[in-house]
PDB file of C-alpha atoms in Angstrom:
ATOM      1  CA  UNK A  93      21.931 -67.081  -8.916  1.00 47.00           C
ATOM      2  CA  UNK A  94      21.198 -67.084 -12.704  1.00 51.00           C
ATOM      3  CA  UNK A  95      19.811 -69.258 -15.725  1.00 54.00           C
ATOM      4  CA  UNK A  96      21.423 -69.192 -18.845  1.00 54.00           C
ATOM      5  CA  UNK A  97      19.987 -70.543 -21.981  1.00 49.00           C
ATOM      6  CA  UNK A  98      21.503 -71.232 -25.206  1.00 48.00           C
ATOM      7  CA  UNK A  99      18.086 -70.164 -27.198  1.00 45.00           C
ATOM      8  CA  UNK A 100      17.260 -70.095 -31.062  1.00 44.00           C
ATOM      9  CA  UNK A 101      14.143 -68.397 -31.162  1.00 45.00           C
ATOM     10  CA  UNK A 102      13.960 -65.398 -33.479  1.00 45.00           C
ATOM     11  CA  UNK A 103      14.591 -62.057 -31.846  1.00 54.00           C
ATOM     12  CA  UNK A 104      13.407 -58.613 -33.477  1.00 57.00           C
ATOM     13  CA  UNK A 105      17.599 -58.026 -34.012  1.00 58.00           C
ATOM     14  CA  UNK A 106      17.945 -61.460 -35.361  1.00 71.00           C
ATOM     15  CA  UNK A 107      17.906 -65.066 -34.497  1.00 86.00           C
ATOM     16  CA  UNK A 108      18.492 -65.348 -30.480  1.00 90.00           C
ATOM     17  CA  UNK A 109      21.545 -67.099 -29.515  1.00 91.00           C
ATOM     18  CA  UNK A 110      22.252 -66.350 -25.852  1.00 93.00           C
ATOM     19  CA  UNK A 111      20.047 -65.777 -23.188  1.00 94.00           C
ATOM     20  CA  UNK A 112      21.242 -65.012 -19.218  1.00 94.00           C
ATOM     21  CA  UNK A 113      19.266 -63.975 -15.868  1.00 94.00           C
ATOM     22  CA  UNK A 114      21.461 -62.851 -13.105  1.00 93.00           C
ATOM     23  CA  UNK A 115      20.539 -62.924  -9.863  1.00 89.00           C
ATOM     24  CA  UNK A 116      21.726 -61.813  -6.854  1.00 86.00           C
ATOM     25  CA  UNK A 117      22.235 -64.416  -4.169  1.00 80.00           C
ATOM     26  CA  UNK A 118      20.149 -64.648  -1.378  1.00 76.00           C
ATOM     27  CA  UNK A 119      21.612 -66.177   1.492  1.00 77.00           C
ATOM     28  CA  UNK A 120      18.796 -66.287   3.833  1.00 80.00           C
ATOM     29  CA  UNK A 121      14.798 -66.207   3.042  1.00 82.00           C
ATOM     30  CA  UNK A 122      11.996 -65.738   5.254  1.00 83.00           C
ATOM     31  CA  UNK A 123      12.343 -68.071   7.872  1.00 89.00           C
ATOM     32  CA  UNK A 124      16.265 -67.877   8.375  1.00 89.00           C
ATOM     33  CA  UNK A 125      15.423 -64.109   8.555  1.00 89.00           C
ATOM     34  CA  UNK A 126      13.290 -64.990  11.686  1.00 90.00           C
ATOM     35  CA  UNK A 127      15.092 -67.169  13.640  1.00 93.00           C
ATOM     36  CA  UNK A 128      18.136 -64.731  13.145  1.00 92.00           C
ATOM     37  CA  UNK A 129      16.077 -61.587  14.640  1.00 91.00           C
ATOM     38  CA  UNK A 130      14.383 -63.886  17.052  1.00 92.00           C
ATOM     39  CA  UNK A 131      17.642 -65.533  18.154  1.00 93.00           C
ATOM     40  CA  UNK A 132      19.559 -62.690  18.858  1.00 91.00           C
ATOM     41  CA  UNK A 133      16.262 -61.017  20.403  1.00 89.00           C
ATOM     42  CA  UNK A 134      16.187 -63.822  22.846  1.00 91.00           C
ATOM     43  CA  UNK A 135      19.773 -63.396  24.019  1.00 90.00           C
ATOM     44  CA  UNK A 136      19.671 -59.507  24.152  1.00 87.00           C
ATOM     45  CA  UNK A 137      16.299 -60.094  26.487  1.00 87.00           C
ATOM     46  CA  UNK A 138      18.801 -63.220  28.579  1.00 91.00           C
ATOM     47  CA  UNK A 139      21.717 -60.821  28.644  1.00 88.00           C
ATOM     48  CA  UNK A 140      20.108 -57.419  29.594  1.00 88.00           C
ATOM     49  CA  UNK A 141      18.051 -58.731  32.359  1.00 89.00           C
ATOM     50  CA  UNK A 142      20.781 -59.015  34.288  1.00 90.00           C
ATOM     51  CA  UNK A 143      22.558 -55.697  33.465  1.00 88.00           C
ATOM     52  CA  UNK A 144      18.904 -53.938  34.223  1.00 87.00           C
ATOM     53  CA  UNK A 145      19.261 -55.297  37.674  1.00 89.00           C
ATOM     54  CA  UNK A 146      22.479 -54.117  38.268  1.00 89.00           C
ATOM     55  CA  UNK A 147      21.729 -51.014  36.905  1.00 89.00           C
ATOM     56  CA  UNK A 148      22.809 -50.645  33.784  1.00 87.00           C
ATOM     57  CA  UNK A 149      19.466 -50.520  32.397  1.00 86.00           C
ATOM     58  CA  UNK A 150      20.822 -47.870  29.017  1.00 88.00           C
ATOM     59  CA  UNK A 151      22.076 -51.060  27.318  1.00 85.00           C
ATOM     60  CA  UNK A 152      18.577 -52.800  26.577  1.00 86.00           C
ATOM     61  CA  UNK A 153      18.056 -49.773  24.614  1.00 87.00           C
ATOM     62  CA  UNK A 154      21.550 -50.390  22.529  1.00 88.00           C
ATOM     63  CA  UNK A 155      20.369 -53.928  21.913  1.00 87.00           C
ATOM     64  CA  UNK A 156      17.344 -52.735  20.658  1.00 87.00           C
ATOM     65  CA  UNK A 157      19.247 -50.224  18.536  1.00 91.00           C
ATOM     66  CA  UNK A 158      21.372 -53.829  17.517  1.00 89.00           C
ATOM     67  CA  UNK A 159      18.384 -55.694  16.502  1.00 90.00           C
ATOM     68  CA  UNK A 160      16.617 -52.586  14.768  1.00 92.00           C
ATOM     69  CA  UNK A 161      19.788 -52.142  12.510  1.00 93.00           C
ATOM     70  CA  UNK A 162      19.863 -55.651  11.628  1.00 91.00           C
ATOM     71  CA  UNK A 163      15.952 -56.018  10.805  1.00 91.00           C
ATOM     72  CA  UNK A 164      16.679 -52.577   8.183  1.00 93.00           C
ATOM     73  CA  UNK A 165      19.902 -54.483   6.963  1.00 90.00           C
ATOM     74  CA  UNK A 166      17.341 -57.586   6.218  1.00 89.00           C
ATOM     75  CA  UNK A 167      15.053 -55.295   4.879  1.00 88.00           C
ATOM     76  CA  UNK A 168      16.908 -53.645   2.290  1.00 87.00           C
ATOM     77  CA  UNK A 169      18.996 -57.339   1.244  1.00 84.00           C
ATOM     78  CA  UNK A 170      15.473 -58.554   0.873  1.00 83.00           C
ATOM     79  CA  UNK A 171      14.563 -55.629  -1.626  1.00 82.00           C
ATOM     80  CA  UNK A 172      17.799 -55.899  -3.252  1.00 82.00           C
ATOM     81  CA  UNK A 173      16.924 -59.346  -4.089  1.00 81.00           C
ATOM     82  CA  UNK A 174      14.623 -58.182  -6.840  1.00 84.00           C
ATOM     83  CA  UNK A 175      17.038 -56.571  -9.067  1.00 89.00           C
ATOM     84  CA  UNK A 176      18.481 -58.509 -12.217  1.00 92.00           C
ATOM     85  CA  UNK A 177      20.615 -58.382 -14.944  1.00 94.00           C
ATOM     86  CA  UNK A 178      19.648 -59.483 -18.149  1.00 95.00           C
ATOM     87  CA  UNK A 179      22.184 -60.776 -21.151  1.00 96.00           C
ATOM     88  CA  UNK A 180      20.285 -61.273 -25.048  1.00 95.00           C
ATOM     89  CA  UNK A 181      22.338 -62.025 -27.783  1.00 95.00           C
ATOM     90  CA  UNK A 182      21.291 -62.301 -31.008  1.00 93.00           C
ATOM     91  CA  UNK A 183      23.522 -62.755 -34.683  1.00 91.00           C
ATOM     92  CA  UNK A 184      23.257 -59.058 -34.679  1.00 91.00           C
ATOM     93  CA  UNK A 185      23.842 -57.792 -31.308  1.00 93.00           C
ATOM     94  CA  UNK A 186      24.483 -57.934 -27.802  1.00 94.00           C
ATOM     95  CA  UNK A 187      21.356 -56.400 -25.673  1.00 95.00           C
ATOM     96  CA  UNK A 188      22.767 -55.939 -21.744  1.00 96.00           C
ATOM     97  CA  UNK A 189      19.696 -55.104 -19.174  1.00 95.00           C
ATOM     98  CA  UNK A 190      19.785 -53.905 -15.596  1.00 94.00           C
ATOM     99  CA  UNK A 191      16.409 -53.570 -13.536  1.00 92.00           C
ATOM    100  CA  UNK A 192      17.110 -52.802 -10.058  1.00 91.00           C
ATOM    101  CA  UNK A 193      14.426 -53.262  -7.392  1.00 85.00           C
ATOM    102  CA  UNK A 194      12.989 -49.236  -7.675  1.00 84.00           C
ATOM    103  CA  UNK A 195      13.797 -46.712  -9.951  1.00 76.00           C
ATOM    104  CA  UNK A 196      14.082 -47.555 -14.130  1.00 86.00           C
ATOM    105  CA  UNK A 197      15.839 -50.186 -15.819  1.00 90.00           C
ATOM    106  CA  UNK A 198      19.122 -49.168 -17.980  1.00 93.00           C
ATOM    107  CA  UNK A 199      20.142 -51.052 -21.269  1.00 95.00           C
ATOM    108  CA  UNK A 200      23.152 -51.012 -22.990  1.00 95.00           C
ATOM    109  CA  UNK A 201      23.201 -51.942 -26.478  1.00 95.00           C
ATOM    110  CA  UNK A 202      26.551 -53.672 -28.462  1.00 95.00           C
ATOM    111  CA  UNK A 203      27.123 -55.072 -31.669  1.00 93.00           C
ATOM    112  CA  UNK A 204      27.767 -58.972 -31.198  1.00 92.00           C
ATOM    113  CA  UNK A 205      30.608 -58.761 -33.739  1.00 91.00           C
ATOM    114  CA  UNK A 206      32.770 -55.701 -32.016  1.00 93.00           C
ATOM    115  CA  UNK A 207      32.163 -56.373 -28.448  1.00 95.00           C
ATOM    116  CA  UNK A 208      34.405 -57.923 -26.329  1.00 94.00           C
ATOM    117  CA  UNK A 209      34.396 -59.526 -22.470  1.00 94.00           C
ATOM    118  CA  UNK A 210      36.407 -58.219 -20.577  1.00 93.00           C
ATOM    119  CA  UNK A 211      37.907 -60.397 -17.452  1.00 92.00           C
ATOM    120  CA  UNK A 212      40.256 -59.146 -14.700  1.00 91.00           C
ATOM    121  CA  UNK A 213      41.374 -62.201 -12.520  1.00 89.00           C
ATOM    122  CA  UNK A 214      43.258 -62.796  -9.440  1.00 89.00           C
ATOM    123  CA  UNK A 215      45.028 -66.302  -9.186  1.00 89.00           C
ATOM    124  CA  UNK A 216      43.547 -67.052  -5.541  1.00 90.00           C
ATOM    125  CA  UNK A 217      39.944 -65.803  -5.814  1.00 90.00           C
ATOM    126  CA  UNK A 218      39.254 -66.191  -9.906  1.00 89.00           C
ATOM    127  CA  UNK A 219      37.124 -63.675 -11.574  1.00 91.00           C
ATOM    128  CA  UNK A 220      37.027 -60.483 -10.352  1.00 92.00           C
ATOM    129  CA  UNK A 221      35.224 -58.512 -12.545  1.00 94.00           C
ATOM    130  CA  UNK A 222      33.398 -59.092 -15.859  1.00 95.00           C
ATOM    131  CA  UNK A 223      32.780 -55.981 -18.100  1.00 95.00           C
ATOM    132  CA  UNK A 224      31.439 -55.661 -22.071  1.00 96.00           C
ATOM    133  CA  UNK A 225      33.719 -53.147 -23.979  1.00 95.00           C
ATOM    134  CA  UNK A 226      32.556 -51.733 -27.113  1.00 94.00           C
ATOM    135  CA  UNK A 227      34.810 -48.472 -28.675  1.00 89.00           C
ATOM    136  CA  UNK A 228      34.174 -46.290 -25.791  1.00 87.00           C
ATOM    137  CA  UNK A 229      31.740 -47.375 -23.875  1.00 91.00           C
ATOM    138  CA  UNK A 230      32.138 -50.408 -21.253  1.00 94.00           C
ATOM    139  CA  UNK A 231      29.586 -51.349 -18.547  1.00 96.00           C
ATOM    140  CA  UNK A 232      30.337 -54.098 -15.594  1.00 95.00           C
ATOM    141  CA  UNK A 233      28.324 -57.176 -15.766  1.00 95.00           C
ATOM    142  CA  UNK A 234      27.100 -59.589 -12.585  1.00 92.00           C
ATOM    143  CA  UNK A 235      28.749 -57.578  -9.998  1.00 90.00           C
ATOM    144  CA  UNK A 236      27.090 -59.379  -7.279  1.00 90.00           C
ATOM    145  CA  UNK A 237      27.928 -62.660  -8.362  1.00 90.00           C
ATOM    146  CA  UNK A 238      30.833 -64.616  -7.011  1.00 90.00           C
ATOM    147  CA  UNK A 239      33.761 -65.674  -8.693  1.00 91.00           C
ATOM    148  CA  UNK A 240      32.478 -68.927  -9.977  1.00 92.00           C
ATOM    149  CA  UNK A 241      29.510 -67.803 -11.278  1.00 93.00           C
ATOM    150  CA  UNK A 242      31.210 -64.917 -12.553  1.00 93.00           C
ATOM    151  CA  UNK A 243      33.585 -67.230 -14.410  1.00 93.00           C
ATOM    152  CA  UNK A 244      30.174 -69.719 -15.810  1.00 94.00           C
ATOM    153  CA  UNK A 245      28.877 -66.601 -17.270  1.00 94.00           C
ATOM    154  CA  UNK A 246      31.600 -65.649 -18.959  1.00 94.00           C
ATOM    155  CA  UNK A 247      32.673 -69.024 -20.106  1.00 94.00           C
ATOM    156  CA  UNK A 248      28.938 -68.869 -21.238  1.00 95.00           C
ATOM    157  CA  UNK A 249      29.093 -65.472 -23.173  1.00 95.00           C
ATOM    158  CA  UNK A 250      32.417 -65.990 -24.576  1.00 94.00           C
ATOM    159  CA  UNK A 251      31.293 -69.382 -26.123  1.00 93.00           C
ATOM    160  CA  UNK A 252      28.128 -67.983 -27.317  1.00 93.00           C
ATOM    161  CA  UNK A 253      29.621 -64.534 -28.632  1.00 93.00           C
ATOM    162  CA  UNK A 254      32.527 -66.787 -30.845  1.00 90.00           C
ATOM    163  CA  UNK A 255      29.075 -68.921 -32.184  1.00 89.00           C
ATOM    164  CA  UNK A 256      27.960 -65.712 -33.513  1.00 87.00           C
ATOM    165  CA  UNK A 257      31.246 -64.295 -34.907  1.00 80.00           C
ATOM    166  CA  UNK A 258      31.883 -67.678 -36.464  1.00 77.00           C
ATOM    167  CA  UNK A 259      28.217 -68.090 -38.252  1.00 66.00           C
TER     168      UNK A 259
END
């Protein structure tokens, strides 16, 4: 998910304005994790006991193979869980942050009077795609949010981007 903060501290580049985490979603934690893996453990162990008897003993291997591909899959949503965006906008200018889960973190710098958002709907599933444009240079923001919290943060931005052009 994400928190988004209308803030007037002062900022280094000026007096803070804007202020937005983004967050992945996280459908499951810990213990729906579990009782996934240990669910469909339990009916791999029901439904190959059967098949072992009757001598097809090579598919408790391919539910293992199932249930070792879905633990990894957990695995790596879980670590993906840690990366963020981050959205700072001061009277001066638009700081955009990404800090995935391993490697380094990328910013993107704008000026808070030239940059635009940048919104590509569809009329059955809403927003799309959200991207900062500035001259050249564009970057996509909140990719792995959903349309509706796609279309908060930019109603959010957008609001907070005309405060500063209007000040």
């Amino acid at each position: 998910m994400h928190a988004m903060h209308p803030l007037h501290a002062v900022h280094p580049a000026g007096k803070l304005v804007f202020s937005a985490r983004l967050h992945p979603n996280r459908s499951l934690g810990r213990s729906g994790r579990l009782f996934v893996l240990t669910g469909i453990g339990l009916v791999g162990l029901v439904l190959s006991i059967p098949l072992y008897v009757l001598g097809a003993w090579p598919v408790i291997g391919f539910y293992g193979l199932d249930i070792t591909a879905l633990y990894i899959a957990f695995r790596v949503c879980n670590a993906r869980a840690l990366d963020y965006e981050e959205l700072i906008l001061t009277e001066v200018e638009l700081l955009f942050r990404k800090v995935p889960h391993k490697g380094s973190k990328r910013e993107w710098r704008f000026n808070a009077f030239w940059v635009r958002l940048q919104r590509e709907e569809h009329k059955e599933f809403g927003v799309q795609r959200l991207a900062l444009v500035e001259g050249g240079k564009s970057v996509v923001v909140g990719s792995f949010l959903g349309a509706e919290e796609k279309a908060e943060v930019a109603g959010a931005l957008q609001s907070a981007l005309g405060q500063t052009r209007h000040a």
